[in-house]
XYZ file of N, CA, C and O in Angstrom:
752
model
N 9.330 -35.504 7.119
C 8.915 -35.961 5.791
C 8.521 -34.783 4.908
O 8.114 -33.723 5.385
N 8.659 -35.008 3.600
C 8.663 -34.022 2.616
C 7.776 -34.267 1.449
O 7.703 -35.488 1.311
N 6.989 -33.586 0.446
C 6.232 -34.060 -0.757
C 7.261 -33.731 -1.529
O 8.158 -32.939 -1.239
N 7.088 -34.560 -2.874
C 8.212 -33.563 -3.938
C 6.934 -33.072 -4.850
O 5.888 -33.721 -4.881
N 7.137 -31.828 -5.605
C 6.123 -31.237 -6.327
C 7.059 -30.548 -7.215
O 7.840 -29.681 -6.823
N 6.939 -31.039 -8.659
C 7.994 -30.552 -9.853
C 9.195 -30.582 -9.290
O 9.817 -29.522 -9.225
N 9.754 -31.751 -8.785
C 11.389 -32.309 -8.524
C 11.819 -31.091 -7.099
O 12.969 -30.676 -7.242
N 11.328 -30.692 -6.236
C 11.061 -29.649 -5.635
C 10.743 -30.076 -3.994
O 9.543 -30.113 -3.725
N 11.916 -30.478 -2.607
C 11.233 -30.790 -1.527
C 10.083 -29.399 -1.220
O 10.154 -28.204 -1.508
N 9.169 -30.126 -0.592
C 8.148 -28.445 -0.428
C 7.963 -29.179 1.367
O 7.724 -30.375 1.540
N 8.120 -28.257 2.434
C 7.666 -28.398 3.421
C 6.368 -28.961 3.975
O 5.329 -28.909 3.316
N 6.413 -29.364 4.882
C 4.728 -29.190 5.185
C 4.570 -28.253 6.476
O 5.410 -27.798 7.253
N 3.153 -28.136 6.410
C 2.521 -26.996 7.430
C 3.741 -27.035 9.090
O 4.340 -26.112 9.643
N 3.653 -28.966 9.510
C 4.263 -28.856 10.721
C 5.831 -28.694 11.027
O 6.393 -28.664 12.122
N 6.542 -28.566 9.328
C 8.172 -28.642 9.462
C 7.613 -26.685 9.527
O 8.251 -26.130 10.422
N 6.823 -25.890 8.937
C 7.244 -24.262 8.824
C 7.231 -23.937 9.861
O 8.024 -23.208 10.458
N 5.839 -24.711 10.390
C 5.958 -24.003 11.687
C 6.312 -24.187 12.967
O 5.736 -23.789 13.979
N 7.564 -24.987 12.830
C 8.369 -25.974 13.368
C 9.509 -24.787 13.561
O 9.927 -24.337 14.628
N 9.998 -24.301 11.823
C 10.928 -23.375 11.838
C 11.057 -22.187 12.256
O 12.139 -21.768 12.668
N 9.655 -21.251 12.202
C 9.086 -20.193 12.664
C 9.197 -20.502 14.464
O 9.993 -19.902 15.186
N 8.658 -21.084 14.733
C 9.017 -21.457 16.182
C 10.579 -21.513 16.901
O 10.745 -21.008 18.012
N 11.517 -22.062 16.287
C 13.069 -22.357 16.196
C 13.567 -20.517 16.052
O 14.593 -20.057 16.554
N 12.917 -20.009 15.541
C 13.079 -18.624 14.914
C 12.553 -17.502 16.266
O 13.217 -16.621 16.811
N 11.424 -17.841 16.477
C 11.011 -16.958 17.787
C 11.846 -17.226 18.893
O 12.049 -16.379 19.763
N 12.426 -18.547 18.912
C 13.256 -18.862 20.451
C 14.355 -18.283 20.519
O 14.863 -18.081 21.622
N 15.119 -17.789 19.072
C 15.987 -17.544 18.601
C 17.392 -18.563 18.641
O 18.546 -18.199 18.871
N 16.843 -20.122 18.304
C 17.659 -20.949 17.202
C 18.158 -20.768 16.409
O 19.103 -21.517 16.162
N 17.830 -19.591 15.437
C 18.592 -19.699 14.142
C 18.921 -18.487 14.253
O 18.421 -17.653 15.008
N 20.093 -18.302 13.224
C 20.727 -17.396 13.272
C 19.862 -16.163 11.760
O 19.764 -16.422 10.561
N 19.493 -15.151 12.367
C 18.681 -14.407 11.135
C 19.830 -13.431 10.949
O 20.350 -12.860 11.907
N 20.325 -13.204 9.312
C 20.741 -11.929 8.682
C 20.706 -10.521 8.806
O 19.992 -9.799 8.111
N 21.420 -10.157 9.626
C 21.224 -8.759 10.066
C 20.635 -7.937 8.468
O 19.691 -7.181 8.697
N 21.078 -7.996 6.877
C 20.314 -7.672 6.294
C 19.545 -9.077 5.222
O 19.859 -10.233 5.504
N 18.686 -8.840 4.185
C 18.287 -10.019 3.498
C 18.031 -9.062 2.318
O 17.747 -7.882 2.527
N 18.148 -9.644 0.911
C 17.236 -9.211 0.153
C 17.056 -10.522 -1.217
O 17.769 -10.892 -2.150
N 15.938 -10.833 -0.773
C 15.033 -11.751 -1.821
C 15.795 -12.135 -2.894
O 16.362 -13.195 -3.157
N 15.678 -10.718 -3.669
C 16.422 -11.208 -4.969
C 17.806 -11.532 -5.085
O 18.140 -12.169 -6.084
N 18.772 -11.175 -4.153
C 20.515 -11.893 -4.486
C 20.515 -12.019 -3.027
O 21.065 -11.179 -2.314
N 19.880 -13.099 -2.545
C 19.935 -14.024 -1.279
C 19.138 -14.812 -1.648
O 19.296 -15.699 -0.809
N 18.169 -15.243 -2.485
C 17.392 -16.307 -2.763
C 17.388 -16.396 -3.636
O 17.572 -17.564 -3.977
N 17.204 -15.417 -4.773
C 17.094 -16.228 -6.586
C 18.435 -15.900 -7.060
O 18.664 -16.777 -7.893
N 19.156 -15.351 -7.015
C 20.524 -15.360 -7.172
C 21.354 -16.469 -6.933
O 22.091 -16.963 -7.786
N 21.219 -16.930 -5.574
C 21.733 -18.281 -5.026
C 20.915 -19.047 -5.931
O 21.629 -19.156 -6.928
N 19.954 -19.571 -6.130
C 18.803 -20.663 -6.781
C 19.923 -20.669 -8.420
O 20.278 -21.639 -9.089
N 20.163 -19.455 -8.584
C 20.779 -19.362 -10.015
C 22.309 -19.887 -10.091
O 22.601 -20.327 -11.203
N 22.983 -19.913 -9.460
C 24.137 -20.404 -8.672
C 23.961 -21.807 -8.812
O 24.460 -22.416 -9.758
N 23.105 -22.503 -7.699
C 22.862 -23.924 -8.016
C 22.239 -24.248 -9.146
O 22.012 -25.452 -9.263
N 21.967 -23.708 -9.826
C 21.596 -24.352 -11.467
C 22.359 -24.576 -12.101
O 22.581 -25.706 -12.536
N 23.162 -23.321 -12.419
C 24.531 -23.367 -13.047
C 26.043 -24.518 -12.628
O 26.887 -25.078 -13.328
N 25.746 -24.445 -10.956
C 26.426 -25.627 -10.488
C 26.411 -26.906 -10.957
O 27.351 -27.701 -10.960
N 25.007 -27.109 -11.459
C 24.646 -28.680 -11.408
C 23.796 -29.087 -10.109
O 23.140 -30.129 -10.085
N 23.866 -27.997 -8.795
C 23.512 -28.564 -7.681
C 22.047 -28.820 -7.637
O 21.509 -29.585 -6.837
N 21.430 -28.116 -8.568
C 19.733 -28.107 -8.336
C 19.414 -27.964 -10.124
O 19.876 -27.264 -11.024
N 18.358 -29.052 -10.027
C 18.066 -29.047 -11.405
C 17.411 -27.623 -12.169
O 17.056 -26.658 -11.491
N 17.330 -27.642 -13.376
C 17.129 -26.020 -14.022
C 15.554 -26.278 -13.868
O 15.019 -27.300 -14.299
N 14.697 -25.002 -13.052
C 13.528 -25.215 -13.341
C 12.847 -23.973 -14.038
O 13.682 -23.082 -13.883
N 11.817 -23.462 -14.695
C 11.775 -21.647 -14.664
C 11.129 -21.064 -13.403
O 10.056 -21.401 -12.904
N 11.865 -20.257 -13.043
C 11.451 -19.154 -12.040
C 10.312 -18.453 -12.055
O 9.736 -17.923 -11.104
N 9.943 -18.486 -13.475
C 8.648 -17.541 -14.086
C 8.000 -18.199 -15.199
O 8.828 -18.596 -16.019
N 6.805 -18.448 -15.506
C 6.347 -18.587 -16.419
C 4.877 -18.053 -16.178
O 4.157 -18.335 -15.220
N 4.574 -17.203 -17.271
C 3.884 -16.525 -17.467
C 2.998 -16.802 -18.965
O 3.516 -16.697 -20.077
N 1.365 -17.224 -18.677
C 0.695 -17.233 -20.077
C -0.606 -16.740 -20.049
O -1.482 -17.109 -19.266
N -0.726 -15.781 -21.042
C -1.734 -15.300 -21.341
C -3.126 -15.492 -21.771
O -3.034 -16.658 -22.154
N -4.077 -15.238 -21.931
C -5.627 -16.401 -22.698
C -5.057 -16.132 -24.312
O -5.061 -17.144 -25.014
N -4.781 -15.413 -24.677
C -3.801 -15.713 -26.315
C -3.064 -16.926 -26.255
O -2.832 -17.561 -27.284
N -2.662 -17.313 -25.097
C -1.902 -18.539 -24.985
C -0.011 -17.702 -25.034
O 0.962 -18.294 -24.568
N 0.047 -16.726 -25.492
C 0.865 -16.075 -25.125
C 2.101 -16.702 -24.209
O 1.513 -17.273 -23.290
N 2.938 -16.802 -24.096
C 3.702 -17.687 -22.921
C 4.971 -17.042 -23.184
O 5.299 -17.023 -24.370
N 5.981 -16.359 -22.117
C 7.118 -15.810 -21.219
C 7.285 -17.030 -20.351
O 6.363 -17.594 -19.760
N 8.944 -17.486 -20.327
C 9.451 -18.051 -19.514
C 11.002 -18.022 -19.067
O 11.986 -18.390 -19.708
N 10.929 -17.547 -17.945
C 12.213 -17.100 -17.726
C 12.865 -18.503 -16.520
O 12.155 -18.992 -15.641
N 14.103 -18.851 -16.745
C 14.818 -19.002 -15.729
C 15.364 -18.210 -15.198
O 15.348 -17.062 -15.643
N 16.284 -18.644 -13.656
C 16.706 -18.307 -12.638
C 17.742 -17.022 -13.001
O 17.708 -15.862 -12.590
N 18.736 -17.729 -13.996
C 19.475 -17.013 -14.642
C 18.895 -15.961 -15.187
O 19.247 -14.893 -14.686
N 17.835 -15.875 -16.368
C 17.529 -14.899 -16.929
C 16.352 -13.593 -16.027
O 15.781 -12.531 -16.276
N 16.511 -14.486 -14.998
C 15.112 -13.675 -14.276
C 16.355 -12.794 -13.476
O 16.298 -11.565 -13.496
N 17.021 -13.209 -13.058
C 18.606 -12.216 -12.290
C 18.603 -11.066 -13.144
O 18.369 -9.883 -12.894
N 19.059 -11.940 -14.711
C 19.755 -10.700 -15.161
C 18.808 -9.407 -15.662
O 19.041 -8.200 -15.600
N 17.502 -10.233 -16.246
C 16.618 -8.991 -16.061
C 15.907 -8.235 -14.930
O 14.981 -7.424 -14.946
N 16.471 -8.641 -14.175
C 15.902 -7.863 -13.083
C 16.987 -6.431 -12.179
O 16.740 -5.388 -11.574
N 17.947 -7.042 -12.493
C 19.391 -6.306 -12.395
C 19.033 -4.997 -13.551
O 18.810 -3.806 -13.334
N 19.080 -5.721 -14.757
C 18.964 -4.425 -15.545
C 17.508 -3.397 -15.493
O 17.328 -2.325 -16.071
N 16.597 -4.142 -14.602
C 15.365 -3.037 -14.601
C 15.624 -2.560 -13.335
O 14.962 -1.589 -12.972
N 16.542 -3.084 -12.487
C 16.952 -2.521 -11.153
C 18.015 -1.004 -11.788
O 18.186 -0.002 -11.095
N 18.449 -1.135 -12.838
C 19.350 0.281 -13.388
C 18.491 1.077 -13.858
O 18.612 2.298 -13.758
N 17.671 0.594 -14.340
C 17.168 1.542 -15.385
C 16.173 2.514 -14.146
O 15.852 3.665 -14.443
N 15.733 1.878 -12.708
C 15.112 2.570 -11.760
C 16.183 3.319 -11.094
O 15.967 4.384 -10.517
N 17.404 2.735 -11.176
C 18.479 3.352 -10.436
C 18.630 4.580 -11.595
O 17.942 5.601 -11.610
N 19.439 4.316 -12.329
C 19.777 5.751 -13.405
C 19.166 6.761 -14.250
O 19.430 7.959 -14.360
N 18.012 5.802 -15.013
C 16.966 6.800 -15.979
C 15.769 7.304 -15.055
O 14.990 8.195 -15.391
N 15.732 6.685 -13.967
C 14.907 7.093 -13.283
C 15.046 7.717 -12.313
O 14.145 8.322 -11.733
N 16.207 7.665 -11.987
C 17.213 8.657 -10.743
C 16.267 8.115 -8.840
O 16.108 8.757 -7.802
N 15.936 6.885 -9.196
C 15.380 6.794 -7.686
C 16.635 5.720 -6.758
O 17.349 4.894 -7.327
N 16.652 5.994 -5.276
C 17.953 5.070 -4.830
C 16.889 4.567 -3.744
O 15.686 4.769 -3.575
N 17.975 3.743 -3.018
C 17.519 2.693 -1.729
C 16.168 3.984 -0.577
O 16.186 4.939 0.200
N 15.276 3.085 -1.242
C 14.195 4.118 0.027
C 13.059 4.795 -0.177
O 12.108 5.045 0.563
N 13.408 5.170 -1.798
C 12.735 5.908 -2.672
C 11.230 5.126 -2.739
O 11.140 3.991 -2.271
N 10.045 5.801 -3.350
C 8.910 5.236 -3.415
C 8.429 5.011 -4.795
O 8.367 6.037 -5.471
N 8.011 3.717 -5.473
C 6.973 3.829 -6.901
C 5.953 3.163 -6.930
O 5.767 1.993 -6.593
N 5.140 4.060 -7.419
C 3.645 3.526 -7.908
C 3.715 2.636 -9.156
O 4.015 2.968 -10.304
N 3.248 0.995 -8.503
C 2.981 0.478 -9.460
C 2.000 0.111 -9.996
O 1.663 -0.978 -9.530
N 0.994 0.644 -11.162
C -0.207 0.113 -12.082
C 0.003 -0.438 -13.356
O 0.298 0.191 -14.371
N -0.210 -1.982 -13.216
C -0.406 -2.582 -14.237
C -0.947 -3.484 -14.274
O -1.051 -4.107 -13.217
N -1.474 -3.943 -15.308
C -2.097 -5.242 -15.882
C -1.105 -6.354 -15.085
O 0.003 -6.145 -14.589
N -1.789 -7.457 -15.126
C -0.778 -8.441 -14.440
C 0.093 -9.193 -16.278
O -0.216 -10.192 -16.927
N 1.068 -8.245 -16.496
C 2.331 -8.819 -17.412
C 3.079 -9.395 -17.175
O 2.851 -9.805 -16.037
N 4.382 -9.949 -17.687
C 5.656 -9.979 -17.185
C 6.345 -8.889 -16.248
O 6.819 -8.931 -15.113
N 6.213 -8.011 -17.103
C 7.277 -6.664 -16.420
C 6.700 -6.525 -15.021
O 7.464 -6.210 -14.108
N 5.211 -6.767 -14.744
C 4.742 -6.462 -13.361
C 5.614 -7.575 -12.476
O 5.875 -6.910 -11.474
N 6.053 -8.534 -12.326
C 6.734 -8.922 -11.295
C 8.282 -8.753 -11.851
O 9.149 -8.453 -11.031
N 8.521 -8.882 -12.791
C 10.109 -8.093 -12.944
C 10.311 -6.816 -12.547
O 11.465 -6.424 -12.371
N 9.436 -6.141 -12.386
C 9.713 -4.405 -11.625
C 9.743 -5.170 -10.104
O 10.548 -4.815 -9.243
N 8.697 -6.336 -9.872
C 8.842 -6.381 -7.933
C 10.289 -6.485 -7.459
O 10.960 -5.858 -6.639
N 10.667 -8.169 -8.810
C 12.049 -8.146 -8.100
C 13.006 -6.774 -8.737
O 14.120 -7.081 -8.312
N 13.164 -5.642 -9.397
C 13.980 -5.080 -9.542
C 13.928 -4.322 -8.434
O 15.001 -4.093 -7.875
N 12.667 -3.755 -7.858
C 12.695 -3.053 -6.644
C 13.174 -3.905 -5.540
O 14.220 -3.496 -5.036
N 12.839 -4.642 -5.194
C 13.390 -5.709 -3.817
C 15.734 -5.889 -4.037
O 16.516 -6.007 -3.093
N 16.127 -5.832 -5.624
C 17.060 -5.407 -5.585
C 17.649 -4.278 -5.663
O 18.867 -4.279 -5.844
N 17.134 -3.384 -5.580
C 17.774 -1.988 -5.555
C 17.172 -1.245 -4.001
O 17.344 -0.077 -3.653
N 16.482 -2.267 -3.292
C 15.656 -1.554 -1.848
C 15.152 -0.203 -2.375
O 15.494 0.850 -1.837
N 14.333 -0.251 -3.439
C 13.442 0.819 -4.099
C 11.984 -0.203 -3.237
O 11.760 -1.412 -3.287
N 11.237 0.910 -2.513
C 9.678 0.735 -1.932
C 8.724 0.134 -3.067
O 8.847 0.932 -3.996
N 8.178 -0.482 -3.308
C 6.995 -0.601 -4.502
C 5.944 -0.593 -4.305
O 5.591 -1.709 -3.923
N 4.742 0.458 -4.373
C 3.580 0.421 -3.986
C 2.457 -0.054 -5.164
O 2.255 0.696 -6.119
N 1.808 -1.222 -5.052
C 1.337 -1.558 -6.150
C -0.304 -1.376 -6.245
O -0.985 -1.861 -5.341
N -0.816 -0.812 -7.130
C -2.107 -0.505 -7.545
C -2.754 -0.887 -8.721
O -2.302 -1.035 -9.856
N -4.430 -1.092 -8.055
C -5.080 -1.787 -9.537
C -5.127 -0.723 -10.797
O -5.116 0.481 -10.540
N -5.163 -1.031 -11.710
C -5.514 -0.797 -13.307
C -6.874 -0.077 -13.301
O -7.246 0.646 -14.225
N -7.397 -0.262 -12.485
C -9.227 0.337 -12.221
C -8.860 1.756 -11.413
O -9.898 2.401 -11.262
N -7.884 2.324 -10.941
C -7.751 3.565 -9.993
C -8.425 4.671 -11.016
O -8.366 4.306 -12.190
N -9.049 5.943 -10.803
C -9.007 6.830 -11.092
C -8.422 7.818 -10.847
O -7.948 8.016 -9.728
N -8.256 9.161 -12.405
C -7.369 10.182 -11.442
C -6.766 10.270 -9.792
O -5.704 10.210 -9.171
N -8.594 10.501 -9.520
C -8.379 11.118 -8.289
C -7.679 9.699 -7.437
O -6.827 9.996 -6.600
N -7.909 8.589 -7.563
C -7.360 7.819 -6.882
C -5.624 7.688 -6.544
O -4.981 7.516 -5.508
N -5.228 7.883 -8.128
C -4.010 8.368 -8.497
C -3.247 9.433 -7.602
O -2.211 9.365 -6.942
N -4.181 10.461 -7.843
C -3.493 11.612 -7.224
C -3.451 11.609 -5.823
O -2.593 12.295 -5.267
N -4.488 10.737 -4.960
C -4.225 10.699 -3.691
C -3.076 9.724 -2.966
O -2.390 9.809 -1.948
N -3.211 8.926 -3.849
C -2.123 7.813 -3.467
C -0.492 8.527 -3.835
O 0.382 8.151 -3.054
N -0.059 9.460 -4.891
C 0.866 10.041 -5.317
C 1.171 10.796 -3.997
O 2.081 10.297 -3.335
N 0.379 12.285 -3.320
C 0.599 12.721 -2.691
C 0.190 12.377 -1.100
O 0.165 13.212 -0.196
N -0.071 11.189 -0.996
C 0.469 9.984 0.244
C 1.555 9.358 0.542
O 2.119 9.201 1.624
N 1.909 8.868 -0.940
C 3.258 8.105 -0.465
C 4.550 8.998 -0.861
O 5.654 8.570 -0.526
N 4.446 10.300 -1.605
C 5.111 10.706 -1.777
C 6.090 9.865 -2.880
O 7.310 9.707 -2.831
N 5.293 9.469 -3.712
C 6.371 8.315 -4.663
C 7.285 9.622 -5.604
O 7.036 10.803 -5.846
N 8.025 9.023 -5.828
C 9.401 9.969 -6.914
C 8.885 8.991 -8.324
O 9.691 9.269 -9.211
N 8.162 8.266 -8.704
C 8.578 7.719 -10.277
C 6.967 6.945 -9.768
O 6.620 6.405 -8.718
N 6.195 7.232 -11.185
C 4.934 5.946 -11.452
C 5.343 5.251 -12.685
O 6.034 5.645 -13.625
N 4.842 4.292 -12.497
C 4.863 3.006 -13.830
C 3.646 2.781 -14.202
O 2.735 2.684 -13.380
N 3.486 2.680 -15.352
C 1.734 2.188 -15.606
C 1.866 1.537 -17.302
O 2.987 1.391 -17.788
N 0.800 1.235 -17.979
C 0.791 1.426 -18.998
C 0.209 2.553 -19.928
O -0.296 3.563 -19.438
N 0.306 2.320 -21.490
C -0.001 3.758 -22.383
C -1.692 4.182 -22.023
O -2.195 5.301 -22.128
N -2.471 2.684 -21.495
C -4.025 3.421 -21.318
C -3.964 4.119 -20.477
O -4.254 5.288 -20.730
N -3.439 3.658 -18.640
C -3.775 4.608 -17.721
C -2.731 5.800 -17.567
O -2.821 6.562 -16.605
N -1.786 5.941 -18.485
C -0.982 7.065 -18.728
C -1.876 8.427 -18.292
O -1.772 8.910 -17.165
N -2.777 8.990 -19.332
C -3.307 10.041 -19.723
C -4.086 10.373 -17.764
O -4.070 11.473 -17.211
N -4.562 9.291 -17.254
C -4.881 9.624 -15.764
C -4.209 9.854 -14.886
O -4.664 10.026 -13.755
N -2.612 9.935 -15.248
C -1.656 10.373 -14.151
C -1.757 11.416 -14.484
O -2.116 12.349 -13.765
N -1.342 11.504 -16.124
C -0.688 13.257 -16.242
C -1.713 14.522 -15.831
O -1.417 15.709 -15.700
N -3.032 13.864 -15.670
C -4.226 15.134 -15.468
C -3.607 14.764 -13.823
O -3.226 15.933 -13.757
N -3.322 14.379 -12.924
C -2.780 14.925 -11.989
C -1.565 15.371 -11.661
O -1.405 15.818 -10.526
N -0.584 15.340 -12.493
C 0.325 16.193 -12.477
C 1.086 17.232 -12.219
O 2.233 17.397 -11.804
N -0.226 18.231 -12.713
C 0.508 19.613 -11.661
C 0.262 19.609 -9.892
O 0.452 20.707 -9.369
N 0.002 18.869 -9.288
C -0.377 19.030 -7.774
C 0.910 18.073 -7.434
O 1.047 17.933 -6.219
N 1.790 17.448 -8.150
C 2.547 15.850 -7.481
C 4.035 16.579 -7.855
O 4.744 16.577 -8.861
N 4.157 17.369 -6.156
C 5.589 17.777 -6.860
C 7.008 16.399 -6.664
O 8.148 16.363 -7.128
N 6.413 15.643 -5.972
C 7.538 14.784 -5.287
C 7.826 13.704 -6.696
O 8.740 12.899 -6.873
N 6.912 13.982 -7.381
C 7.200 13.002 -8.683
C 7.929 13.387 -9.869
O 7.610 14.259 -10.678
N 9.177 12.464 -9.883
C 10.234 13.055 -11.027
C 10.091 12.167 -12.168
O 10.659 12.530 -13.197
N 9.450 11.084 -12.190
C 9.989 10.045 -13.104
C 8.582 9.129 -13.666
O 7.825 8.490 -12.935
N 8.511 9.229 -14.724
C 7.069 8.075 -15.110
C 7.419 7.518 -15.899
O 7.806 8.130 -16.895
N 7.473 5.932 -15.873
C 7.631 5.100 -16.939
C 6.472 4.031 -17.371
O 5.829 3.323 -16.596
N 6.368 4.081 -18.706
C 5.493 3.368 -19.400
C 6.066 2.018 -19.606
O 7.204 1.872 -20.053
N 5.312 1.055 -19.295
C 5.414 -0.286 -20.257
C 4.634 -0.780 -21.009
O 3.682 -1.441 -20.594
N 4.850 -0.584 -22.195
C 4.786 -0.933 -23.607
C 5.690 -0.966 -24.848
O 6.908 -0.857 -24.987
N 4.695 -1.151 -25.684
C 5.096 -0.331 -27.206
C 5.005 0.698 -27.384
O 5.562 1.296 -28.304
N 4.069 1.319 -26.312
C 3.907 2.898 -27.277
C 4.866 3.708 -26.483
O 5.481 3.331 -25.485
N 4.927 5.275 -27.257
C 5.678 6.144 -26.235
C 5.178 7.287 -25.894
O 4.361 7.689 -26.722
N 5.358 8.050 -24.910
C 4.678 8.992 -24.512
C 5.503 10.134 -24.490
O 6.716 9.979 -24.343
N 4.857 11.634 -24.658
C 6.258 12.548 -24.698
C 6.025 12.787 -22.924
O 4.895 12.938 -22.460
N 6.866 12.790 -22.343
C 7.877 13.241 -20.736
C 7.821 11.595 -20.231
O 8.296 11.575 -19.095
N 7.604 10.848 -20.458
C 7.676 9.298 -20.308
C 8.584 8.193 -20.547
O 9.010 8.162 -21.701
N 8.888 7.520 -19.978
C 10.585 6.971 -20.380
C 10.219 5.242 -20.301
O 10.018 4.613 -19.262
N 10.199 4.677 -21.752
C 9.760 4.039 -22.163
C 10.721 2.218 -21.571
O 11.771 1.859 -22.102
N 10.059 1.452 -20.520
C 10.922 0.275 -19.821
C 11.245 -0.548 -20.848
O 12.343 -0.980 -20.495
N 10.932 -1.143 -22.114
C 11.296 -1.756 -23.252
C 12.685 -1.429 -24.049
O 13.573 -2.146 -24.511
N 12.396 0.427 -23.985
C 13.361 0.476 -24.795
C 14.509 0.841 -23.774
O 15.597 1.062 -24.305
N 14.466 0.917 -22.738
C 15.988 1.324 -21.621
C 16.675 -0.186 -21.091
O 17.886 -0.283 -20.887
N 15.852 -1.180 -20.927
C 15.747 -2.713 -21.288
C 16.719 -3.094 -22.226
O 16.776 -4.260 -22.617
């Protein structure tokens, strides 16, 4: 038996772990590779377009402005594809690579997750509250090649800067622009 929740079968506790179990015995057959975004929302986007599954949004996002982003299946693909390039090319990072992510909880903060989960770019995500030094230790830990942040906590990367040689790439999300900073709006 199943609940429906927004036209939606949703499991219950004893069908998951029903499946998880089926899974340890090795019943099912698991994907030698997987990736989230074009094995699950890709397909989801597929059956929309089919007719097979009704259109629901993938994302909706609202702010205390009341502010409101809403993406479907479709549009959440295609922007995520194109922020998956813009990490691939303007940012020169490939499958493996590491980025620091600090931001406010926006849109773009889970459109960078799925662009990384499609390009098998690492995403290491961090609060908005880090300092320099927090910055700089986490930089020369993970060895990230590219940080993301916004225009406030900008100015606390670049004072660590000269010590982070493994870092080629910083991108801002916003409006504003920064000079050595490569702005996700406008490569978008």
């Amino acid at each position: 038996p199943s609940r429906t929740f927004h036209g939606n079968n949703r499991l219950l506790t004893s069908q998951i772990i029903s499946y998880y179990e089926s899974i340890n015995q090795c019943k099912k057959e698991l994907p030698e590779y997987f990736n989230f975004a074009s094995d699950v929302l890709d397909e989801w986007s597929r059956q929309e377009k089919d007719g097979r599954k009704p259109a629901n949004p993938a994302f909706w996002w609202v702010n205390d402005e009341g502010e409101e982003v809403k993406w479907s299946f479709e549009e959440l693909g295609f922007l995520s594809r194109k922020a998956a390039n813009v990490l691939s090319e303007a940012c020169g990072l490939q499958r493996g690579d590491r980025v620091i992510a600090v931001l406010p909880r926006v849109p773009e903060w889970w459109l960078l997750n799925v662009a990384c989960m499609r390009a098998g770019i690492v995403l290491i995500p961090g609060t908005s509250q880090l300092t320099a030094k927090d910055i700089s230790y986490r930089l020369q830990a993970s060895k990230a090649k590219c940080f993301i942040t916004s225009d406030t906590l900008a100015p606390a990367v670049e004072s660590v800067l000269p010590g982070c040689q493994s870092l080629k790439s910083q991108l801002i999300v916003g409006k504003g622009s920064r000079d050595g900073w490569l702005n996700l709006q406008e490569l978008l």
